Amino acid sequence: MATIIVQPSGAEIFISPDDTVLAGLQKAGYACTVGCRRGGCGICKVDVLEGSFTYNRRVADSVITATERADGTCLSCRAVPDEDLTIQMRDASLRLVNPLLGQLNAKARERARAASTAPEEQ
Ligand code: FES
């Protein structure tokens, strides 16, 4: 499990293993600009400021160029975080459209944090 911090708002989103960045945002109740959701259009690009990710399927060079791969550009519909990520949205389109999902996500994040800081049982 990983956490995604979304700039410029600073929203903190808890993401399940194997979920893409986009899926994590949507499961946490957020809506943002998307297109094909299959790695073909490039509309879902965000900038990764910290952390690393792996694409769950091959992404064509026509969608993410070599320069973009090197500068932290991330195709959010295909990227699965390897660790905690800080991302920058390219527009102001991220909106919390389902506050209940946002609350459930925040509680899951708190539980995971508590579990990771709890002393180990012997
Ligand atoms: S939504 Fe089309 S590439 Fe991600």
CSV table of C-alpha atoms and ligand atoms in Angstrom, one decimal:
chain,number,residue,atom,x,y,z
A,1,MET,CA,0.0,0.0,0.0
A,2,ALA,CA,1.2,3.5,-0.8
A,3,THR,CA,0.2,7.0,-0.2
A,4,ILE,CA,-0.1,9.6,-3.0
A,5,ILE,CA,0.2,13.3,-2.1
A,6,VAL,CA,-1.5,15.3,-4.8
A,7,GLN,CA,-0.2,18.8,-5.4
A,8,PRO,CA,-1.1,21.6,-5.6
A,9,SER,CA,-3.9,20.8,-3.0
A,10,GLY,CA,-1.8,18.5,-0.8
A,11,ALA,CA,-4.5,16.0,-0.7
A,12,GLU,CA,-3.3,12.7,0.7
A,13,ILE,CA,-4.7,9.5,-0.9
A,14,PHE,CA,-4.2,6.0,0.3
A,15,ILE,CA,-3.8,3.5,-2.6
A,16,SER,CA,-4.3,-0.3,-2.6
A,17,PRO,CA,-1.5,-2.5,-4.0
A,18,ASP,CA,-1.7,-3.0,-7.8
A,19,ASP,CA,-4.1,0.0,-8.2
A,20,THR,CA,-3.0,2.5,-10.8
A,21,VAL,CA,-2.6,6.2,-9.7
A,22,LEU,CA,-5.8,7.0,-11.5
A,23,ALA,CA,-7.7,4.1,-10.0
A,24,GLY,CA,-6.5,5.2,-6.5
A,25,LEU,CA,-7.7,8.7,-7.1
A,26,GLN,CA,-11.1,7.6,-8.3
A,27,LYS,CA,-11.5,5.0,-5.4
A,28,ALA,CA,-10.8,7.8,-3.0
A,29,GLY,CA,-13.7,9.8,-4.4
A,30,TYR,CA,-11.8,12.1,-6.8
A,31,ALA,CA,-12.6,13.0,-10.4
A,32,CYS,CA,-10.1,14.3,-12.8
A,33,THR,CA,-9.7,14.7,-16.5
A,34,VAL,CA,-9.4,11.3,-18.2
A,35,GLY,CA,-9.7,9.9,-21.7
A,36,CYS,CA,-9.2,6.3,-22.9
A,37,ARG,CA,-8.0,4.9,-19.5
A,38,ARG,CA,-5.9,2.4,-21.6
A,39,GLY,CA,-2.7,4.2,-22.1
A,40,GLY,CA,-3.5,5.5,-25.6
A,41,CYS,CA,-4.4,9.2,-25.4
A,42,GLY,CA,-2.1,10.8,-22.9
A,43,ILE,CA,-4.8,13.0,-21.4
A,44,CYS,CA,-4.2,11.6,-17.9
A,45,LYS,CA,-0.6,12.7,-17.6
A,46,VAL,CA,0.6,14.0,-14.2
A,47,ASP,CA,4.1,14.9,-13.0
A,48,VAL,CA,5.8,12.8,-10.4
A,49,LEU,CA,7.7,15.0,-8.0
A,50,GLU,CA,8.9,12.2,-5.6
A,51,GLY,CA,8.7,8.5,-5.6
A,52,SER,CA,8.7,5.8,-8.3
A,53,PHE,CA,6.2,3.8,-10.2
A,54,THR,CA,5.9,1.0,-12.8
A,55,TYR,CA,3.6,0.7,-15.7
A,56,ASN,CA,1.3,-2.2,-15.4
A,57,ARG,CA,1.3,-2.6,-19.2
A,58,ARG,CA,3.6,-1.4,-22.0
A,59,VAL,CA,3.1,2.3,-22.8
A,60,ALA,CA,3.8,3.3,-26.4
A,61,ASP,CA,6.6,5.8,-27.1
A,62,SER,CA,4.0,7.9,-29.1
A,63,VAL,CA,2.1,8.5,-25.8
A,64,ILE,CA,5.1,8.9,-23.4
A,65,THR,CA,8.3,10.1,-25.1
A,66,ALA,CA,11.8,9.3,-24.0
A,67,THR,CA,12.1,12.8,-22.7
A,68,GLU,CA,8.9,12.5,-20.7
A,69,ARG,CA,10.0,9.2,-19.2
A,70,ALA,CA,13.1,10.9,-18.0
A,71,ASP,CA,11.5,14.0,-16.6
A,72,GLY,CA,8.9,12.3,-14.3
A,73,THR,CA,5.9,12.5,-16.6
A,74,CYS,CA,3.5,9.7,-15.5
A,75,LEU,CA,0.6,8.2,-17.4
A,76,SER,CA,-1.7,7.9,-14.4
A,77,CYS,CA,-4.1,5.3,-15.9
A,78,ARG,CA,-1.2,2.8,-16.3
A,79,ALA,CA,1.2,3.7,-13.5
A,80,VAL,CA,1.3,1.6,-10.3
A,81,PRO,CA,3.2,3.2,-7.4
A,82,ASP,CA,6.3,1.3,-6.2
A,83,GLU,CA,6.4,3.5,-3.1
A,84,ASP,CA,4.8,6.7,-1.8
A,85,LEU,CA,4.4,9.2,-4.6
A,86,THR,CA,4.0,13.0,-4.7
A,87,ILE,CA,2.4,14.0,-7.9
A,88,GLN,CA,1.5,17.4,-9.5
A,89,MET,CA,-1.7,17.7,-11.4
A,90,ARG,CA,-1.3,19.5,-14.7
A,91,ASP,CA,-4.5,21.4,-14.3
A,92,ALA,CA,-6.9,22.2,-11.5
A,93,SER,CA,-9.3,19.4,-12.5
A,94,LEU,CA,-8.9,17.2,-9.4
A,95,ARG,CA,-12.2,17.4,-7.5
A,96,LEU,CA,-13.5,15.4,-4.6
A,97,VAL,CA,-16.9,14.3,-6.0
A,98,ASN,CA,-17.7,11.6,-3.5
A,99,PRO,CA,-16.9,12.8,0.1
A,100,LEU,CA,-17.9,9.4,1.6
A,101,LEU,CA,-15.2,7.6,-0.4
A,102,GLY,CA,-12.8,10.3,0.7
A,103,GLN,CA,-13.7,9.7,4.3
A,104,LEU,CA,-13.3,5.9,3.9
A,105,ASN,CA,-10.0,6.4,2.2
A,106,ALA,CA,-8.8,8.7,5.1
A,107,LYS,CA,-9.8,6.0,7.6
A,108,ALA,CA,-8.0,3.3,5.7
A,109,ARG,CA,-4.9,5.6,5.6
A,110,GLU,CA,-5.1,6.1,9.4
A,111,ARG,CA,-5.5,2.3,10.1
A,112,ALA,CA,-2.5,1.5,7.9
A,113,ARG,CA,-0.4,4.3,9.6
A,114,ALA,CA,-1.3,3.0,13.0
A,115,ALA,CA,-0.5,-0.6,12.0
A,116,SER,CA,2.9,0.5,10.7
A,117,THR,CA,3.8,2.3,13.8
A,118,ALA,CA,2.5,-0.2,16.3
A,119,PRO,CA,5.1,-2.2,18.3
A,120,GLU,CA,5.5,-5.7,17.0
A,121,GLU,CA,4.0,-8.5,19.0
A,122,GLN,CA,6.3,-11.2,20.3
B,1,FES,S1,-6.6,8.2,-20.0
B,1,FES,FE1,-5.8,7.9,-22.0
B,1,FES,S2,-3.7,7.4,-21.6
B,1,FES,FE2,-4.6,7.6,-19.6
